[in-house]
Structure formats: C-alpha cells, structure tokens
Coordinates of N, CA and C in Angstrom, one line a residue:
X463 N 0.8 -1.2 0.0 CA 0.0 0.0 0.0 C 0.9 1.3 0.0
X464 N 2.0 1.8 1.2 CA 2.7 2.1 1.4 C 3.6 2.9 -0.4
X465 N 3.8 1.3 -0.9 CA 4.9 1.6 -2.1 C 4.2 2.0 -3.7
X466 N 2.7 1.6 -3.3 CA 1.8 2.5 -4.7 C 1.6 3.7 -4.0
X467 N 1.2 4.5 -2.7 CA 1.3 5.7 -3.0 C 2.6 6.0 -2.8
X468 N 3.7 5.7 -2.7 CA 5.1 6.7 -2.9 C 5.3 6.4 -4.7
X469 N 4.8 5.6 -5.4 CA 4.9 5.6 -6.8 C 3.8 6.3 -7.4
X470 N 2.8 6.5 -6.6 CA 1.9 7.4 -6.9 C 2.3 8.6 -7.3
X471 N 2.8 9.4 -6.1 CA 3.4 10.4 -5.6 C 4.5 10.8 -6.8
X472 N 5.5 10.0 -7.0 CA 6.6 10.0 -7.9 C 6.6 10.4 -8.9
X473 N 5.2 9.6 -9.6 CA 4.5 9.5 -10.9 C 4.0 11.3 -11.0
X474 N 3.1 11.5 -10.2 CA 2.5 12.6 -10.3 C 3.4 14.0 -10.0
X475 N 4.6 13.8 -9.7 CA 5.9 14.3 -9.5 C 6.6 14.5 -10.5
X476 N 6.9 13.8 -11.4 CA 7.7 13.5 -12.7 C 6.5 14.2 -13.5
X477 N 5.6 14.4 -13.5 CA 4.7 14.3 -14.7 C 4.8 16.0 -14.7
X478 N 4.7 16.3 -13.6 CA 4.3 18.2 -13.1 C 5.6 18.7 -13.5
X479 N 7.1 17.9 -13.4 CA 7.9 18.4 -14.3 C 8.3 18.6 -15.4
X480 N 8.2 17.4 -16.0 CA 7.4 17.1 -17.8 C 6.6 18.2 -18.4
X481 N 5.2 18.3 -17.7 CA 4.9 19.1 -18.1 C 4.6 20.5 -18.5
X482 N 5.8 21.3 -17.7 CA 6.6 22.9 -17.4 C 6.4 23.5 -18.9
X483 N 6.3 24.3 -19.0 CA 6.6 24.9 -20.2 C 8.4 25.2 -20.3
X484 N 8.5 25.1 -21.7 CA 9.9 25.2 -22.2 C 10.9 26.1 -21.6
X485 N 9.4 27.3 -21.8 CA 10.1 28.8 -21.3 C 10.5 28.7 -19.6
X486 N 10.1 27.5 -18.8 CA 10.3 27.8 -17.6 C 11.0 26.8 -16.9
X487 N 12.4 26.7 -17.8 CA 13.4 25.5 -17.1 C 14.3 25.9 -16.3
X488 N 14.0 27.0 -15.2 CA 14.5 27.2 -13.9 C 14.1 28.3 -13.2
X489 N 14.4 28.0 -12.0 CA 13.7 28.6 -11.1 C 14.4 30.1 -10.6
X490 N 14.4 31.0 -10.3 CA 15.0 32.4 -9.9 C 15.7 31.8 -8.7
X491 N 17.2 32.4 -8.6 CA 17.8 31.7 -6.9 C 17.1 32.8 -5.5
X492 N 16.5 33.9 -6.4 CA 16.4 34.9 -4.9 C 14.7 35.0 -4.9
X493 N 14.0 34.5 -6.5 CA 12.3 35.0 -5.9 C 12.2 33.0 -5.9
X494 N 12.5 32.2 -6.3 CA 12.0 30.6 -6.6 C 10.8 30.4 -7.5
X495 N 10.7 31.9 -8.9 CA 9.6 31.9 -9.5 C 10.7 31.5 -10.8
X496 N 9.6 30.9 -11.6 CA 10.7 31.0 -13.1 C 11.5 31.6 -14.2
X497 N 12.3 31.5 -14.6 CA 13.2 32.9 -15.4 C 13.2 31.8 -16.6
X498 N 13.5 32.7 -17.7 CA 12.5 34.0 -17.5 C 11.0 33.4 -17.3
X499 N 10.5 35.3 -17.3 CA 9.3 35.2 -16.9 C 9.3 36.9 -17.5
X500 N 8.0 37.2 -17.7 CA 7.3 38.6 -18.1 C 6.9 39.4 -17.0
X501 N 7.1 40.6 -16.5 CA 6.1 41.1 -15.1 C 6.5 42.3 -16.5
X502 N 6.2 43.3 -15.3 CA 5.4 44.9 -15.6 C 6.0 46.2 -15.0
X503 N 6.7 47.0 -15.3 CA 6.8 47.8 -14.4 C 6.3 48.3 -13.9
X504 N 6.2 48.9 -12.6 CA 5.1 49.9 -11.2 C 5.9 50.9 -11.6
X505 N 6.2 51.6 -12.0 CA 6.7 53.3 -11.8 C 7.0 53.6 -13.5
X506 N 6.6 55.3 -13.4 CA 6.5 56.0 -14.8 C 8.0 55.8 -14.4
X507 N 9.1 55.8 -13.8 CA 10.4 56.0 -13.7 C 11.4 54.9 -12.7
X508 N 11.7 54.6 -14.1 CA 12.4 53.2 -13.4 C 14.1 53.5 -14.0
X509 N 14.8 53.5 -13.4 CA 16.1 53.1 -13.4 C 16.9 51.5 -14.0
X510 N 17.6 51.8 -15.2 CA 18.4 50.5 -15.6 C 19.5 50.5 -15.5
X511 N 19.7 49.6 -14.5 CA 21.8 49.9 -14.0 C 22.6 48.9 -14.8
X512 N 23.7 49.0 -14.9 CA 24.8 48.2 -15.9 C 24.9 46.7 -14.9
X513 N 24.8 46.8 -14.0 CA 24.8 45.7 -13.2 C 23.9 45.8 -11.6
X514 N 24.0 44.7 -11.0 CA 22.5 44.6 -9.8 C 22.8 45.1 -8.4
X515 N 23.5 46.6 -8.5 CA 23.5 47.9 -7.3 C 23.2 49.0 -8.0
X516 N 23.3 49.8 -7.3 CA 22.7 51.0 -7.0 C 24.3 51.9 -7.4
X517 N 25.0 51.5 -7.1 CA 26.9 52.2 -7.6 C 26.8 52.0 -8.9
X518 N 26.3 51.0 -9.8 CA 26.5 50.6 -11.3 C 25.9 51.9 -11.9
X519 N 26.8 52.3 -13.3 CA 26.0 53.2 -13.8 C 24.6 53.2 -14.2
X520 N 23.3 54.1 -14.4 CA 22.3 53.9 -15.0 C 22.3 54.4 -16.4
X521 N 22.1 53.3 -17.0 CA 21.9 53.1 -19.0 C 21.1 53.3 -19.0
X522 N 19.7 53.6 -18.5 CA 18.2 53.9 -19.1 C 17.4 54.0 -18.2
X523 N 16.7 54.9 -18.7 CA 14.8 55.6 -17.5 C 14.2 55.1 -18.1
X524 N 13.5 53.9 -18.1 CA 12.1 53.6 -18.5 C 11.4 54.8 -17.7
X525 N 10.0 55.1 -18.9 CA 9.2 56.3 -17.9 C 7.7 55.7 -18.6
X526 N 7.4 54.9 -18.2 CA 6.3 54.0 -19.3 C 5.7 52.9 -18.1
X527 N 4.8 53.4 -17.0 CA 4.7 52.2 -16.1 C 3.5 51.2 -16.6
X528 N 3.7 50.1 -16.3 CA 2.7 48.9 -17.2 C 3.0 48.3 -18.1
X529 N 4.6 49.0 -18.6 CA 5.3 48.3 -20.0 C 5.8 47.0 -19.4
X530 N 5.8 46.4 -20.3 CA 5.8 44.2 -19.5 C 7.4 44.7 -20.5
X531 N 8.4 43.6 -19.3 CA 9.5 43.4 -19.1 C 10.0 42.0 -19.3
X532 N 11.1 41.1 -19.5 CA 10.9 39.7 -19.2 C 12.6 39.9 -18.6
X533 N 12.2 38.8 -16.8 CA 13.3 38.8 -16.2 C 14.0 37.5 -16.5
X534 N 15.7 37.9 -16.8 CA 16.6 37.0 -17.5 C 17.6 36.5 -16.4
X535 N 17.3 36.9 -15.1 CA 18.2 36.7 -14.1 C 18.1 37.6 -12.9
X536 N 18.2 37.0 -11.9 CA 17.9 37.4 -9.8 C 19.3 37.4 -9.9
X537 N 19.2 38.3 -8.6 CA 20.2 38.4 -7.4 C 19.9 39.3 -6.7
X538 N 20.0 38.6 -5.3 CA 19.1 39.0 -4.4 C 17.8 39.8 -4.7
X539 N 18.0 41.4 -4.4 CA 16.7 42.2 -4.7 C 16.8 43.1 -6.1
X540 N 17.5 42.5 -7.2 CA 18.3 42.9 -8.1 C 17.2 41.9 -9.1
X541 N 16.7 42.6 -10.5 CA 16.6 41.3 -11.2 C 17.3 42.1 -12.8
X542 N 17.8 40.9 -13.4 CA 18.4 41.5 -14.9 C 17.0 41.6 -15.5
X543 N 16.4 42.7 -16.2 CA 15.3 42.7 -17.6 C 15.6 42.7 -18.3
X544 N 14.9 42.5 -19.7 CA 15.2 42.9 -21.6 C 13.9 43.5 -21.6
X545 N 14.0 44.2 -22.5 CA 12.9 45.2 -22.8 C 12.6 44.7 -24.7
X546 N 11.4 45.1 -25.0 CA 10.9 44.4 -26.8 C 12.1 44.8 -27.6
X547 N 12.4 45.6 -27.3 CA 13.8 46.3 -28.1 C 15.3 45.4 -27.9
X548 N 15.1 44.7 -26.6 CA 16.1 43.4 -26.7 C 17.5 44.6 -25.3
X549 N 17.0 45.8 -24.8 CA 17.6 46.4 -23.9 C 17.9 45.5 -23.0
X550 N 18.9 45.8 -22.3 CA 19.2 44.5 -20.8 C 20.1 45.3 -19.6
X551 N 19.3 45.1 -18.7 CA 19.7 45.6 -17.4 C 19.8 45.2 -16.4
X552 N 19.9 46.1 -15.0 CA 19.1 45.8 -13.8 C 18.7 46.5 -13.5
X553 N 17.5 46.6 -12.7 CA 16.5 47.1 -11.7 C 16.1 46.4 -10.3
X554 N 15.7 47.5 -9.3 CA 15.6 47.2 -8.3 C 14.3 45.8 -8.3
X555 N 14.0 45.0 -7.3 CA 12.9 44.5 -7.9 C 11.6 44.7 -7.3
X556 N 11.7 45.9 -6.6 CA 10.5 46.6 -5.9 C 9.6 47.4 -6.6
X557 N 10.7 47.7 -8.1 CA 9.9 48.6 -9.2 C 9.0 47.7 -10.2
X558 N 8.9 46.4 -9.8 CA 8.8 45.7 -10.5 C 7.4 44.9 -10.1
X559 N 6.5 44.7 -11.5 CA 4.7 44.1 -10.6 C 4.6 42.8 -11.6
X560 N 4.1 41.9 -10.7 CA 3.7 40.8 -11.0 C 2.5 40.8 -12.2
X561 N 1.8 41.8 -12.0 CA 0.8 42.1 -13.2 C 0.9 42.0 -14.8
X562 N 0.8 41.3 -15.7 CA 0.6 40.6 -16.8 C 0.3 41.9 -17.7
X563 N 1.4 42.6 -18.8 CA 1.0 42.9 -19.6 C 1.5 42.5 -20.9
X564 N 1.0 43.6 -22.1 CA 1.2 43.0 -23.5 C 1.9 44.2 -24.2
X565 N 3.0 44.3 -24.8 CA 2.5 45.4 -25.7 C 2.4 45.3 -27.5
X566 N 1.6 45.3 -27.8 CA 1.3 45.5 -29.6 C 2.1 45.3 -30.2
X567 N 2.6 44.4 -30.9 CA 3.9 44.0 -32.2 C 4.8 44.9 -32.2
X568 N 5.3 45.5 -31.1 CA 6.3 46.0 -31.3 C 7.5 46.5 -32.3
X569 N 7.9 44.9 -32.8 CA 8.3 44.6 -33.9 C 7.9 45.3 -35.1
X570 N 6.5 45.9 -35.2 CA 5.7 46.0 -36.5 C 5.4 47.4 -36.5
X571 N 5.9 48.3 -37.5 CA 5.8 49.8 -37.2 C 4.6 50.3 -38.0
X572 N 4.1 51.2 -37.6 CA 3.1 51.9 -38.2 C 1.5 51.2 -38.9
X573 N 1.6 49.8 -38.2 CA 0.4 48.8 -38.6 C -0.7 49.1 -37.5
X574 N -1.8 48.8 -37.7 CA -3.1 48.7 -36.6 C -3.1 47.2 -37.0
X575 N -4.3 46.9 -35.8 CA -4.6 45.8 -35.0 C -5.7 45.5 -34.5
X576 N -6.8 44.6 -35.7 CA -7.9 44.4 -34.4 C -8.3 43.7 -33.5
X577 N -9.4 44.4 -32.5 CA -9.4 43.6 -31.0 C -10.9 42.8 -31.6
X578 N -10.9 41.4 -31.3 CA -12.3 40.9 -31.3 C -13.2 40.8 -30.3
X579 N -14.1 40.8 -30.6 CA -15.5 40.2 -29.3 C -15.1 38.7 -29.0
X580 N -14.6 38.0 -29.7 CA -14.2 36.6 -29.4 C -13.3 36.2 -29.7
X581 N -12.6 35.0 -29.0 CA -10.7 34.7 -29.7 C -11.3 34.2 -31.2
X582 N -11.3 34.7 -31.8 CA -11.9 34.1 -33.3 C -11.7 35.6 -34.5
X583 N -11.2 35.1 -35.4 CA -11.0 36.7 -36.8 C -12.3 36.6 -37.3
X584 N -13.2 35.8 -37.0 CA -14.1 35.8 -37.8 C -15.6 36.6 -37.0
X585 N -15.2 36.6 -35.6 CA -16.2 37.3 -34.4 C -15.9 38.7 -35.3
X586 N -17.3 39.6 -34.6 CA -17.0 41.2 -34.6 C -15.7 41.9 -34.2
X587 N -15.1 42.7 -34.7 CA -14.1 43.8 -34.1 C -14.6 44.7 -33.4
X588 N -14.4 45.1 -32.3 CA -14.5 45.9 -31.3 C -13.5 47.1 -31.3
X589 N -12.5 47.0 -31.6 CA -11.2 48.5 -31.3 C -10.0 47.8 -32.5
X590 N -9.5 49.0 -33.2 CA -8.1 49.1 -33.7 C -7.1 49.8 -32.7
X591 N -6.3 48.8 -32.4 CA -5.1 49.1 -32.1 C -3.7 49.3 -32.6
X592 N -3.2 50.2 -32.4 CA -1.8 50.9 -33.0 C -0.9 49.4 -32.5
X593 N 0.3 49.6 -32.9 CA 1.8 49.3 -32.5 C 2.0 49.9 -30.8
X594 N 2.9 49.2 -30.3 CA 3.5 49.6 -28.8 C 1.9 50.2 -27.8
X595 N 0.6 50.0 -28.2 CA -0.1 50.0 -27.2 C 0.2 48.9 -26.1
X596 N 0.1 49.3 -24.9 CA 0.3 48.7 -23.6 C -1.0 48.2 -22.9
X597 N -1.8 46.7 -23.4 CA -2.5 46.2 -22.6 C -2.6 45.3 -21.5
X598 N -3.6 45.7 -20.6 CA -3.6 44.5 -19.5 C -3.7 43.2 -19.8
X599 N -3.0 41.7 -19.5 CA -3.2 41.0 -20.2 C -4.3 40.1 -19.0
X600 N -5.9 39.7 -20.2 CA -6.5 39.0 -18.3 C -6.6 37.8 -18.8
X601 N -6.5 36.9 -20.0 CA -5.9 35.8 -19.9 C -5.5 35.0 -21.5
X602 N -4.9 34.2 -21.8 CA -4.9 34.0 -23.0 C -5.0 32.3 -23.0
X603 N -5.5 31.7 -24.4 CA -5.3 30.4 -24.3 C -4.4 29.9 -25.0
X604 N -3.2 30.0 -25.6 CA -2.1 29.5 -26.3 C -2.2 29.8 -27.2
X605 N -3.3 30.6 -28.2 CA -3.6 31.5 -29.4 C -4.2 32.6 -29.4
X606 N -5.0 32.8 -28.4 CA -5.4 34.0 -28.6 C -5.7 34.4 -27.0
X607 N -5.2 35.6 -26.4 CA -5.5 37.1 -25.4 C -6.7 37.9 -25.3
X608 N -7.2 37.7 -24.3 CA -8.1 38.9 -24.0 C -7.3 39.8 -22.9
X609 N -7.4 41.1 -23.7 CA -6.5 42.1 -23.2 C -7.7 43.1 -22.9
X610 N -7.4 44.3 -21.9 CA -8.1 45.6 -21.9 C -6.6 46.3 -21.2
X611 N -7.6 47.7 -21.9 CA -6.8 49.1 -21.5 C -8.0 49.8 -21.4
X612 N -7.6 51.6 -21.6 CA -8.4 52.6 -21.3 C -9.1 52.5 -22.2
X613 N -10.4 52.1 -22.6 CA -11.1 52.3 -24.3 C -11.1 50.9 -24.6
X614 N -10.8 50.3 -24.2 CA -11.1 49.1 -25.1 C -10.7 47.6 -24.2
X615 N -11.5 46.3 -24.5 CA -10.9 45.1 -24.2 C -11.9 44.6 -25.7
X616 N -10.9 43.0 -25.6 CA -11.3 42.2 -26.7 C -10.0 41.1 -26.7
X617 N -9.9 40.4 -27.6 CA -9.4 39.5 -28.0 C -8.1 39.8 -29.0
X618 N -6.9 39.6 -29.0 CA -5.9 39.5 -30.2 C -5.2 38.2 -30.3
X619 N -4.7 38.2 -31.3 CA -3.6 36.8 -31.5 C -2.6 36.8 -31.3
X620 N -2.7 36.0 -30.0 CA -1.3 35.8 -29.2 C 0.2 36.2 -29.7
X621 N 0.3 35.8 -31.1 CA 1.7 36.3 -31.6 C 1.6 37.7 -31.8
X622 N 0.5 38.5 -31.5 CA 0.8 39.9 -31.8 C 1.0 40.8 -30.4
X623 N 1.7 39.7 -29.9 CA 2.0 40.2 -27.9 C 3.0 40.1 -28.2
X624 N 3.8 41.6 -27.3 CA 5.1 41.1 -26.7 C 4.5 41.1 -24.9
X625 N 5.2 40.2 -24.5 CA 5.2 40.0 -22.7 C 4.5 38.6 -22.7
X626 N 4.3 37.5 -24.0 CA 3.5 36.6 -23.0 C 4.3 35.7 -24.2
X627 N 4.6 34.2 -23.9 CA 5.6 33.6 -24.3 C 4.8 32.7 -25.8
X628 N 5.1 32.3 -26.7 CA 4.6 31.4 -27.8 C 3.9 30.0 -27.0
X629 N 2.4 29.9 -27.0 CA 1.5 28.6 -26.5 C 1.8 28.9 -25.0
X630 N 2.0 30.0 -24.3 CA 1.7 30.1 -23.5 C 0.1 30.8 -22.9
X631 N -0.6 29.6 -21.5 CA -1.7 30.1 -21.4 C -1.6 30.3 -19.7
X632 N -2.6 31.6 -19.6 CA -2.8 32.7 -18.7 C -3.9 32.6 -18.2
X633 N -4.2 32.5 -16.7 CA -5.5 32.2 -16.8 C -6.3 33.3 -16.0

C-alpha cells in the first residue's frame, strides 16, 4: 500500500515536471519563481543599471509604467530585464509588478490591429489598435489574449503580444 502511494506520488511528481513549459526551465535563486518570466513595471520611472547595485551606472529611465518586461536573471533584490527592443539591465525588484502585460507587435511599425468580441477573426471587431499599445493582459489560451486598457478590451492573436511567451496560457 505504502509503495503505490510513494509511486503514486513520484509519478504525479515527474509528470508536473514534464509538463513545465519550455520557457520555464529554472527557477530564480532569490524570488524561486521562473526565469524567464514577463512582469510589468510599477513606476513612470524606473532606473536601468549596468549591473544589480545601486553604484553601477544607469543606462536607461524607463518612464512607461505597465510596460511588460521579461526577467533574465535574480540576485538578491536585483533582477536582470530585456525590454521588446532586446535592452538589458538591472532594476531594483521593488519597481517591478507581478501584473501581466502586453504590448502590440512591437516589432511592426506603423500597422493597426484588431481587437475581437471573441478569440476568433471571424467574431466582430470591437477597437483598432496601434503598434506599442500597452494592454492588460486578463488571460490567453495558447492563441489567442483577452486584453483591456483605457477604451477598449477584446481578444488578439497571441503572436501579436510582446510580454507573453509562444503557446503560452494565462488564466
């Protein structure tokens, strides 16, 4: 009895590792959350240092709070980010929110974007959205995001996010 549930256990152990997503094959040494990972910034003004103190020079002021970040590495209260532009730093990690955002193909200049009533291109459009809008992200299923901001929520296609990983779902 004993040795089916510790193979129980084992089983159901092995499997929850198996089934991690790609993007999440280790753990942060200072939060024990996954790296990477996407959060958000809390402040119109955030500081990016060359390395994880406060003495390192600062290479950049993010002034954009809600812009989604993805953390590439902890130490202690220090985390490295990249920004859509591929920037890399550190910041304190107090400036930093667990909150899920998106922002608009980045990548893609001068294009709009529409939001649907349902994850589907064939549902109604509800809002065009620009390039580098910054939406909340409230969950996606591995293709397609329901996002809101000021004016608008709806549905986009997942690849047209930056802050949320390929077949990754959010719930």
């Amino acid at each position: 009895m004993i040795a089916r549930l510790i193979w129980g256990f084992a089983t159901a152990l092995l499997s929850f590792f198996l089934l991690l997503p790609a993007w999440a094959d280790q753990l942060g040494s200072a939060s024990g959350l996954p790296v990477p990972r996407y959060v958000s910034l809390k402040s119109d003004r955030v500081n990016l240092h060359e390395g994880p103190s406060k003495d390192h020079r600062t290479i950049w002021v993010f002034q954009r709070a809600g812009l989604p970040v993805e953390i590439t590495a902890e130490s202690e209260t220090w985390r490295r980010i990249r920004d859509s532009e591929g920037t890399e730093g550190w910041v304190l990690h107090s400036l930093l929110s667990g909150r899920r955002t998106g922002l608009v193909a980045p990548w893609k200049k001068n294009e709009v974007f529409l939001l649907y009533s349902k994850p589907s291109d064939k549902s109604d459009p509800v809002a065009k959205l620009q390039t580098n809008v910054i939406a909340g992200i409230n969950k996606c299923d591995g293709s397609w995001c329901r996002i809101s901001g000021e004016g608008f929520d709806g549905y986009i296609q997942q690849s047209n996010l930056w802050g949320v990983y390929p077949n990754e779902k959010i719930e």
